[in-house]
PDB file of C-alpha atoms in Angstrom:
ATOM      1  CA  UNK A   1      15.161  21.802 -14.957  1.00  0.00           C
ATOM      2  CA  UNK A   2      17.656  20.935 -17.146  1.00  0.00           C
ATOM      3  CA  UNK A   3      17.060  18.641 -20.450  1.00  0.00           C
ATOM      4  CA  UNK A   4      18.802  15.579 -19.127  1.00  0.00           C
ATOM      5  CA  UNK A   5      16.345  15.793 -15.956  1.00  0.00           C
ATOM      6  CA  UNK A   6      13.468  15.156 -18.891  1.00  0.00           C
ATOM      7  CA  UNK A   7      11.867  11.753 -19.765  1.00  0.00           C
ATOM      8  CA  UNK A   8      12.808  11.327 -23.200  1.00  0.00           C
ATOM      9  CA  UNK A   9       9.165  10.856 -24.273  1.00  0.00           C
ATOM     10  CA  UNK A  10       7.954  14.264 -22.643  1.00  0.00           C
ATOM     11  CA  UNK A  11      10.610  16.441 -24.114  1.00  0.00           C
ATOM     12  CA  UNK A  12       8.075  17.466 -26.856  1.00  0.00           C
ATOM     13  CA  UNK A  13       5.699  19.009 -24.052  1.00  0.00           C
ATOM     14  CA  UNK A  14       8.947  20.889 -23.081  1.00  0.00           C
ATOM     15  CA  UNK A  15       9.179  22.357 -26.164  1.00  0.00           C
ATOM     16  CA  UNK A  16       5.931  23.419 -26.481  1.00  0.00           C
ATOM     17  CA  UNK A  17       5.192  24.454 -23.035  1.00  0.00           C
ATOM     18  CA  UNK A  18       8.370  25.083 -21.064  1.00  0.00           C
ATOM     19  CA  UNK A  19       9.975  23.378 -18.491  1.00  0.00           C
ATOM     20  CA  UNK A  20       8.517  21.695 -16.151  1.00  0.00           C
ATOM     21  CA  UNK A  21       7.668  23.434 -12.428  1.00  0.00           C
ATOM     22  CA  UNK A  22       8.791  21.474  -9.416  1.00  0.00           C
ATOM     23  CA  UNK A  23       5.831  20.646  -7.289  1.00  0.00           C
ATOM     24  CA  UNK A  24       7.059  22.980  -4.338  1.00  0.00           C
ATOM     25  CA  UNK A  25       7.645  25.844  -6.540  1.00  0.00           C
ATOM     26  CA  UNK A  26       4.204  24.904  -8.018  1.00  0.00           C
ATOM     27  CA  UNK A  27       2.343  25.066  -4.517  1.00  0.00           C
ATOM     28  CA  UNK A  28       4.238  28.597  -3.864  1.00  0.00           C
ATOM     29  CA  UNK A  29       2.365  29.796  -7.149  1.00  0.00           C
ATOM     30  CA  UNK A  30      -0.533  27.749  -7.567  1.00  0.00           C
ATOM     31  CA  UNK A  31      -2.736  30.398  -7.864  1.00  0.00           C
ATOM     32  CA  UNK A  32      -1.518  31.992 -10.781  1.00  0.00           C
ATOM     33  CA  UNK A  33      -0.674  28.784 -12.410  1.00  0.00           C
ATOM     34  CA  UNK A  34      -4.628  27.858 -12.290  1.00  0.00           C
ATOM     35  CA  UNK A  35      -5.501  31.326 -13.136  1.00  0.00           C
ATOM     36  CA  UNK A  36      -2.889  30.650 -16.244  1.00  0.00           C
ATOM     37  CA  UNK A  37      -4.540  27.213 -16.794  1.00  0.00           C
ATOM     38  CA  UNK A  38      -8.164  29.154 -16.810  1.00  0.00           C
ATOM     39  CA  UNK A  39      -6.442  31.380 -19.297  1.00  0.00           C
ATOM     40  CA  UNK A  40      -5.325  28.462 -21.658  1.00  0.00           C
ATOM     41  CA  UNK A  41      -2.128  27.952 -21.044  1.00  0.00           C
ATOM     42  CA  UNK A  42      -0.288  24.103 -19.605  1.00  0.00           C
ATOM     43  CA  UNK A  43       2.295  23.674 -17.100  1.00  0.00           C
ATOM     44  CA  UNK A  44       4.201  20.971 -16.882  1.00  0.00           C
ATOM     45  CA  UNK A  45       4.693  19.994 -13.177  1.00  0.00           C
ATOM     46  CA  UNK A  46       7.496  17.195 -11.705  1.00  0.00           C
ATOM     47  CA  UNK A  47       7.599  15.648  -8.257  1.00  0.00           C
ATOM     48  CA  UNK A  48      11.201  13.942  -7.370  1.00  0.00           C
ATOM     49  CA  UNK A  49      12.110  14.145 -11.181  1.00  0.00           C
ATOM     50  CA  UNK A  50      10.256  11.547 -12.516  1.00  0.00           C
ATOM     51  CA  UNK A  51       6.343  11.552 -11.611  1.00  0.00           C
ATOM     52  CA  UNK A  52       5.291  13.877 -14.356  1.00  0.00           C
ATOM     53  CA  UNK A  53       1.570  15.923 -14.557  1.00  0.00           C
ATOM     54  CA  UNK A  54       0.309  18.744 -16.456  1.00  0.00           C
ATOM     55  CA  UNK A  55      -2.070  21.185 -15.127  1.00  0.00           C
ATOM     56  CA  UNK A  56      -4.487  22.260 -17.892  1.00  0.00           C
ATOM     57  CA  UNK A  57      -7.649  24.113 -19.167  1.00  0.00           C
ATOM     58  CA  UNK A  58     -11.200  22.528 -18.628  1.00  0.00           C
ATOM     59  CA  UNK A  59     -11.088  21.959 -22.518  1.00  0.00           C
ATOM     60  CA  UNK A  60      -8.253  19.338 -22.154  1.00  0.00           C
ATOM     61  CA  UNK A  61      -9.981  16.880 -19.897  1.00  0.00           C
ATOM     62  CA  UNK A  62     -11.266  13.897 -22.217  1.00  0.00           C
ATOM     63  CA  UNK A  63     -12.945  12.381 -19.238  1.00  0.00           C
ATOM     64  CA  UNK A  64     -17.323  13.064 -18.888  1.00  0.00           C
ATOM     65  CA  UNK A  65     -17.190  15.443 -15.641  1.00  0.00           C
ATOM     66  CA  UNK A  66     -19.045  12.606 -12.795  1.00  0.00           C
ATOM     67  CA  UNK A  67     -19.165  12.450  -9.757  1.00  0.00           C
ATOM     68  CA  UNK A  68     -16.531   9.497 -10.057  1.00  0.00           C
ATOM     69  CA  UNK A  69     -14.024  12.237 -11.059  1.00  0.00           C
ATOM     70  CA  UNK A  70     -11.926  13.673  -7.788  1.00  0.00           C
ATOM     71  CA  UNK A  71     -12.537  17.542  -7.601  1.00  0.00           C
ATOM     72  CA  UNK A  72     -10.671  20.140  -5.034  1.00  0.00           C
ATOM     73  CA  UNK A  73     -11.068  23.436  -4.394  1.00  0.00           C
ATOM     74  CA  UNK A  74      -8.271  25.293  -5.838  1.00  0.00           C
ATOM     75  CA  UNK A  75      -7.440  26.417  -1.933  1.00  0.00           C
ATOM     76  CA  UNK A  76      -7.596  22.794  -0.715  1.00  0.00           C
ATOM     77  CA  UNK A  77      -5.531  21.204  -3.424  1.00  0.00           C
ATOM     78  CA  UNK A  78      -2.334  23.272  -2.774  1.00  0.00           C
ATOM     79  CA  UNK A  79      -1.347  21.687   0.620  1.00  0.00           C
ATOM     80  CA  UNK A  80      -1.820  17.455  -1.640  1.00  0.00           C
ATOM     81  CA  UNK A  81      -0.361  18.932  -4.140  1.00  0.00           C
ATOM     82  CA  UNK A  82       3.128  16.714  -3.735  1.00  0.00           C
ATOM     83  CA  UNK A  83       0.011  13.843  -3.021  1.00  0.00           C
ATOM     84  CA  UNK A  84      -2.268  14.434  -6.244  1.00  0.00           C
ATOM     85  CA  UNK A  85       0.535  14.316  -8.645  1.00  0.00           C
ATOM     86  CA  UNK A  86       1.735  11.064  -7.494  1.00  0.00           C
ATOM     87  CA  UNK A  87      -1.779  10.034  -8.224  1.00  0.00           C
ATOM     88  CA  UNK A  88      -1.515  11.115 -11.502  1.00  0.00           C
ATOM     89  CA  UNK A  89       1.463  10.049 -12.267  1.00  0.00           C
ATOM     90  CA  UNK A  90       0.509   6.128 -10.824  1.00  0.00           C
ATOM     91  CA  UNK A  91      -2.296   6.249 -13.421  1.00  0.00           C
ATOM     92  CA  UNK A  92      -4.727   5.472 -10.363  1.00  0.00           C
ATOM     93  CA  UNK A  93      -6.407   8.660 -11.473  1.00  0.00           C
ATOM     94  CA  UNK A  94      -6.820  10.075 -14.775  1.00  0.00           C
ATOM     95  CA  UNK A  95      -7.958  13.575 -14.009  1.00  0.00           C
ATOM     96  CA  UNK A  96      -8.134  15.481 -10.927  1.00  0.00           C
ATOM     97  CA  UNK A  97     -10.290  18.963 -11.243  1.00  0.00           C
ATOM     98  CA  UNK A  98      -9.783  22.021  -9.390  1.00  0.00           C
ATOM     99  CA  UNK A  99     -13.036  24.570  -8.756  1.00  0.00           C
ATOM    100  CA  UNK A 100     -13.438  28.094  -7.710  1.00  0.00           C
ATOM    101  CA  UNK A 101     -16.840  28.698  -6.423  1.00  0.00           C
ATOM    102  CA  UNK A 102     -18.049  25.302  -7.026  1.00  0.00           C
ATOM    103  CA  UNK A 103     -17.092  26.187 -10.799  1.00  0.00           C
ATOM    104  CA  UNK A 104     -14.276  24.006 -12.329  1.00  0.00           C
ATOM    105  CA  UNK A 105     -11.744  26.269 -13.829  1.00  0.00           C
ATOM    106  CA  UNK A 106      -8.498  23.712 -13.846  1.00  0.00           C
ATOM    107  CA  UNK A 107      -7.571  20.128 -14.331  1.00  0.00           C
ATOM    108  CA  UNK A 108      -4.565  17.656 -13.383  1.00  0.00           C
ATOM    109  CA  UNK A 109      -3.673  15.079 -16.221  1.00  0.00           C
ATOM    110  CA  UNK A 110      -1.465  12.480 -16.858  1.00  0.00           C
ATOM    111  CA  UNK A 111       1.685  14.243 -19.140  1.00  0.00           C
ATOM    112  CA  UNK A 112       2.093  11.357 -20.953  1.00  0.00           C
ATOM    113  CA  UNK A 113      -1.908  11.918 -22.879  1.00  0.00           C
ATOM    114  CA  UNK A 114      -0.657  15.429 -24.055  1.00  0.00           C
ATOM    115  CA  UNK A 115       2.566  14.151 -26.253  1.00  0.00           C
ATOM    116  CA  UNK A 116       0.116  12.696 -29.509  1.00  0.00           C
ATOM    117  CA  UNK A 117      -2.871  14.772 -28.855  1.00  0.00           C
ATOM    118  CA  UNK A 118      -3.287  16.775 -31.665  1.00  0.00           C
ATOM    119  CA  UNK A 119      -3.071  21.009 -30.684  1.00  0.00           C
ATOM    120  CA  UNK A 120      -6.313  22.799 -29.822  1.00  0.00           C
ATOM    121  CA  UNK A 121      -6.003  24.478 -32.979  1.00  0.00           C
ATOM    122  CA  UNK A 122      -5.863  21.544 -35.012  1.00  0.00           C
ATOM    123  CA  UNK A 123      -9.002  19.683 -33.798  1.00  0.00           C
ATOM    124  CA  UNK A 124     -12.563  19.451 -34.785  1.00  0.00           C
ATOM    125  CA  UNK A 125     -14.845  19.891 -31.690  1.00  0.00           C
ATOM    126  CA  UNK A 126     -17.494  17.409 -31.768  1.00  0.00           C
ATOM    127  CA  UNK A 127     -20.167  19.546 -30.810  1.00  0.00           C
ATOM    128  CA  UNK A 128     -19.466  22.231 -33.851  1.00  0.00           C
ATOM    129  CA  UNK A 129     -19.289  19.089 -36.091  1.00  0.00           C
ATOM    130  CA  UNK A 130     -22.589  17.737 -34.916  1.00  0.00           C
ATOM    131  CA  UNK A 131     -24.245  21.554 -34.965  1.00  0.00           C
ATOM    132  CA  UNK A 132     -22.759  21.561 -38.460  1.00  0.00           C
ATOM    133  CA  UNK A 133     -24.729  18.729 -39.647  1.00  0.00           C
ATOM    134  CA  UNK A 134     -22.193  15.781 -39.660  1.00  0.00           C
ATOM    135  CA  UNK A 135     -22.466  12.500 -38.504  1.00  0.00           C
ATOM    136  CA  UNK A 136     -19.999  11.027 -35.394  1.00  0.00           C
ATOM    137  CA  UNK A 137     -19.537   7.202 -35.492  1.00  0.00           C
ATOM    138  CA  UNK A 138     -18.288   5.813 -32.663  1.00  0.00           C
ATOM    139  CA  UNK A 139     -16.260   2.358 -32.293  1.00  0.00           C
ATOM    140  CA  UNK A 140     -14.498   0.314 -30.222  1.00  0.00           C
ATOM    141  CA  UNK A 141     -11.722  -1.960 -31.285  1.00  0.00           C
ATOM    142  CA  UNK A 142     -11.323  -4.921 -29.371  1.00  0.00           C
ATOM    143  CA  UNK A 143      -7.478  -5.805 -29.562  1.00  0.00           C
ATOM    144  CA  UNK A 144      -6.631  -8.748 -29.637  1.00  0.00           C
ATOM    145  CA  UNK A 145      -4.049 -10.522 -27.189  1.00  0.00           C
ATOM    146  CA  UNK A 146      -1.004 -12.002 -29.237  1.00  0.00           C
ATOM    147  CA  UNK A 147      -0.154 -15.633 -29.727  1.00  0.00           C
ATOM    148  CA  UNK A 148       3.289 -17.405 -28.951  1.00  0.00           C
ATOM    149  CA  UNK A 149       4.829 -20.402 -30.439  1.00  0.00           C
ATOM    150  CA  UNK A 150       5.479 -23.599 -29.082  1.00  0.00           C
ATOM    151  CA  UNK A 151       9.228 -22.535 -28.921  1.00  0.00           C
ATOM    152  CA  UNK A 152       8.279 -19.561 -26.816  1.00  0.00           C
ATOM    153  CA  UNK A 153       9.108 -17.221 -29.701  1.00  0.00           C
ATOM    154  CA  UNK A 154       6.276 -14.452 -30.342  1.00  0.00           C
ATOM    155  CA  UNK A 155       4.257 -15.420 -33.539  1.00  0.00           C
ATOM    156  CA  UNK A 156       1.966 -12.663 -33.131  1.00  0.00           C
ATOM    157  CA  UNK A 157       2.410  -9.370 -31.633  1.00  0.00           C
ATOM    158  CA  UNK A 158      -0.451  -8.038 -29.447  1.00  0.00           C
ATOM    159  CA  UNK A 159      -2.796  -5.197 -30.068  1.00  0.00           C
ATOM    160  CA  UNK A 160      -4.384  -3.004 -27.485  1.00  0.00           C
ATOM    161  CA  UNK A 161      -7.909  -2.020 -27.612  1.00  0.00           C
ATOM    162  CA  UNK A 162      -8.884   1.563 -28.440  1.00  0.00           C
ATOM    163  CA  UNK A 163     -12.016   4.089 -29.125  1.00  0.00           C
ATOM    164  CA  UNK A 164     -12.277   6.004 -32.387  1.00  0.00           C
ATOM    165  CA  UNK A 165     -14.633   8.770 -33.192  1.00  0.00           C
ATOM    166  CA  UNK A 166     -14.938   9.223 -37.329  1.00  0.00           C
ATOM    167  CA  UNK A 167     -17.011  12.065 -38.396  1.00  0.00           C
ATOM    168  CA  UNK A 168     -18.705  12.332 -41.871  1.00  0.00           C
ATOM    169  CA  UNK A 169     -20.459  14.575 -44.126  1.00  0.00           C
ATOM    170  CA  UNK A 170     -23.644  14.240 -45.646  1.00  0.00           C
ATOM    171  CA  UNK A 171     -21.728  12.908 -48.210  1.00  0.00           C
ATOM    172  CA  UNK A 172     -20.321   9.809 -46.095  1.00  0.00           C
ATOM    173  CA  UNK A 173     -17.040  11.401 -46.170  1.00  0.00           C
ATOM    174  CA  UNK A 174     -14.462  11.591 -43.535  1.00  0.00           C
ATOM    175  CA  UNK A 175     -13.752  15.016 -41.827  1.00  0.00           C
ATOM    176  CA  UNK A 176     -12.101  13.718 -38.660  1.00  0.00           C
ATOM    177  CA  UNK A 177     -10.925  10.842 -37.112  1.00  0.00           C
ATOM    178  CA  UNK A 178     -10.202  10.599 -33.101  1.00  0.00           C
ATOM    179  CA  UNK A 179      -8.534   7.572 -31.381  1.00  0.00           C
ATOM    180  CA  UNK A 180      -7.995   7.338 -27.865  1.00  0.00           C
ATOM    181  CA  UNK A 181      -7.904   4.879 -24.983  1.00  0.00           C
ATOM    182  CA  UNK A 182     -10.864   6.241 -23.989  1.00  0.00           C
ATOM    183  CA  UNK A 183     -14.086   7.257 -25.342  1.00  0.00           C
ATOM    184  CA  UNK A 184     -13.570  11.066 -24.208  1.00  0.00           C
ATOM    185  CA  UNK A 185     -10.074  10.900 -25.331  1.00  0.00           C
ATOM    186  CA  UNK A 186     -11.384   9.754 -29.110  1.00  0.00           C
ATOM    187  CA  UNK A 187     -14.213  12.668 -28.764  1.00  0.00           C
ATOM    188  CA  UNK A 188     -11.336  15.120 -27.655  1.00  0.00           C
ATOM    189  CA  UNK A 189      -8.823  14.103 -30.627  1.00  0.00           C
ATOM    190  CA  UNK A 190     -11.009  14.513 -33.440  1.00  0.00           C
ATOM    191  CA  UNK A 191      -9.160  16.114 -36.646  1.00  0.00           C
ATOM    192  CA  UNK A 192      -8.777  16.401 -40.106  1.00  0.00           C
ATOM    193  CA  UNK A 193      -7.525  12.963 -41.349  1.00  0.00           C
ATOM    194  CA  UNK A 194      -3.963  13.339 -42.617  1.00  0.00           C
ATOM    195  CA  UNK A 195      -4.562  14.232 -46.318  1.00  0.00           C
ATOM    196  CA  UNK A 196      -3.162  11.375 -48.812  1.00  0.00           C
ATOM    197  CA  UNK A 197      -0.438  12.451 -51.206  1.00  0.00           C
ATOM    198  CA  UNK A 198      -1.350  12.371 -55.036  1.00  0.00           C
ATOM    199  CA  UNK A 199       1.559  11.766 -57.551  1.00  0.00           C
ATOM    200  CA  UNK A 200       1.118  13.116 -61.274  1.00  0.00           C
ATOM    201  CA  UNK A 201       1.936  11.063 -63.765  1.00  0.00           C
ATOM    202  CA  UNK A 202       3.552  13.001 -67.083  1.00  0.00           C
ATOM    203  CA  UNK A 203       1.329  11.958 -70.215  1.00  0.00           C
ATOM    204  CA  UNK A 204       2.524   9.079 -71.943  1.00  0.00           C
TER     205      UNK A 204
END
């Protein structure tokens, strides 16, 4: 696919994972693109050019696994392929998961939730944080909705609402901060706070 063919938002994910697979060529190899997901590695896949998904490893899905959350056979989800990226893609499902053997080994996502998520190697699992003896506050931040003058001119802009996930030492400080639409995306995001620059001041 060439670069023009690329949202300019999701060009990043090209760059890091390589162009996107058309969802036809994507059913022709879907098992070695889930085997590759299994593995570790995203693939970008595009129906008619502009309904973007990415298939990706189990450790990518923010969502809790319920039994809300759609789940295929790998064998069965080849021939909706074309169907369950359009889902993806309307935002009418956040995650579809793929199993071998009963055992989920792939997942569909939105494209869009990969472009600020921080890289695997960057984050702080929650899990090893909590083993490790730190604490995980969780929060959610309300928003707010905006206010508009009497002239029709925005006063105010609005604010969405969001999760965030801060971890802390036994010290009360910070070792990672998470924020996501989501409480699973917060959990997933979790990372070193970016660290604050210092200036030096030359002695009087």
């Amino acid at each position: 696919m060439e670069r023009v063919d690329v949202p300019y938002g999701l060009r990043p994910l090209v760059e890091r994972h390589g162009p996107a697979v058309e969802v036809e060529d994507a059913r022709r190899r879907w098992s070695e693109l889930v085997t590759a997901a299994e593995a570790g590695i995203v693939t970008l896949i595009t129906r008619d050019r502009y309904q973007w998904a990415a298939l990706v490893p189990m450790s990518e899905v923010a969502e809790f696994l319920s039994p809300d959350v759609p789940t295929w056979p790998v064998s069965d989800a080849r021939g909706k392929l074309g169907h369950l990226v359009g889902e993806i893609h309307s935002l009418g499902v956040r995650v579809q998961v793929f199993t071998r053997r009963g055992r989920p080994v792939a997942a569909m996502v939105d494209a869009g939730v990969l472009v600020d998520r921080p890289d695997p190697a960057d984050r702080l699992p929650a899990e090893a944080l909590l083993r490790d003896g730190h604490r995980i506050e969780l929060v959610f931040e309300p928003g707010r909705p905006g206010q508009v003058g009497r002239d029709g001119d925005v006063v105010e802009e609005p604010e969405d609402w969001f999760y965030a996930a801060n971890a802390y030492d036994n010290r009360d400080s910070v070792v990672a901060v998470g924020v996501g639409d989501t409480l699973g995306e917060a959990l997933l995001r979790l990372a070193p706070p970016p660290a604050v620059e210092t200036h030096d001041h030359p002695p009087f």
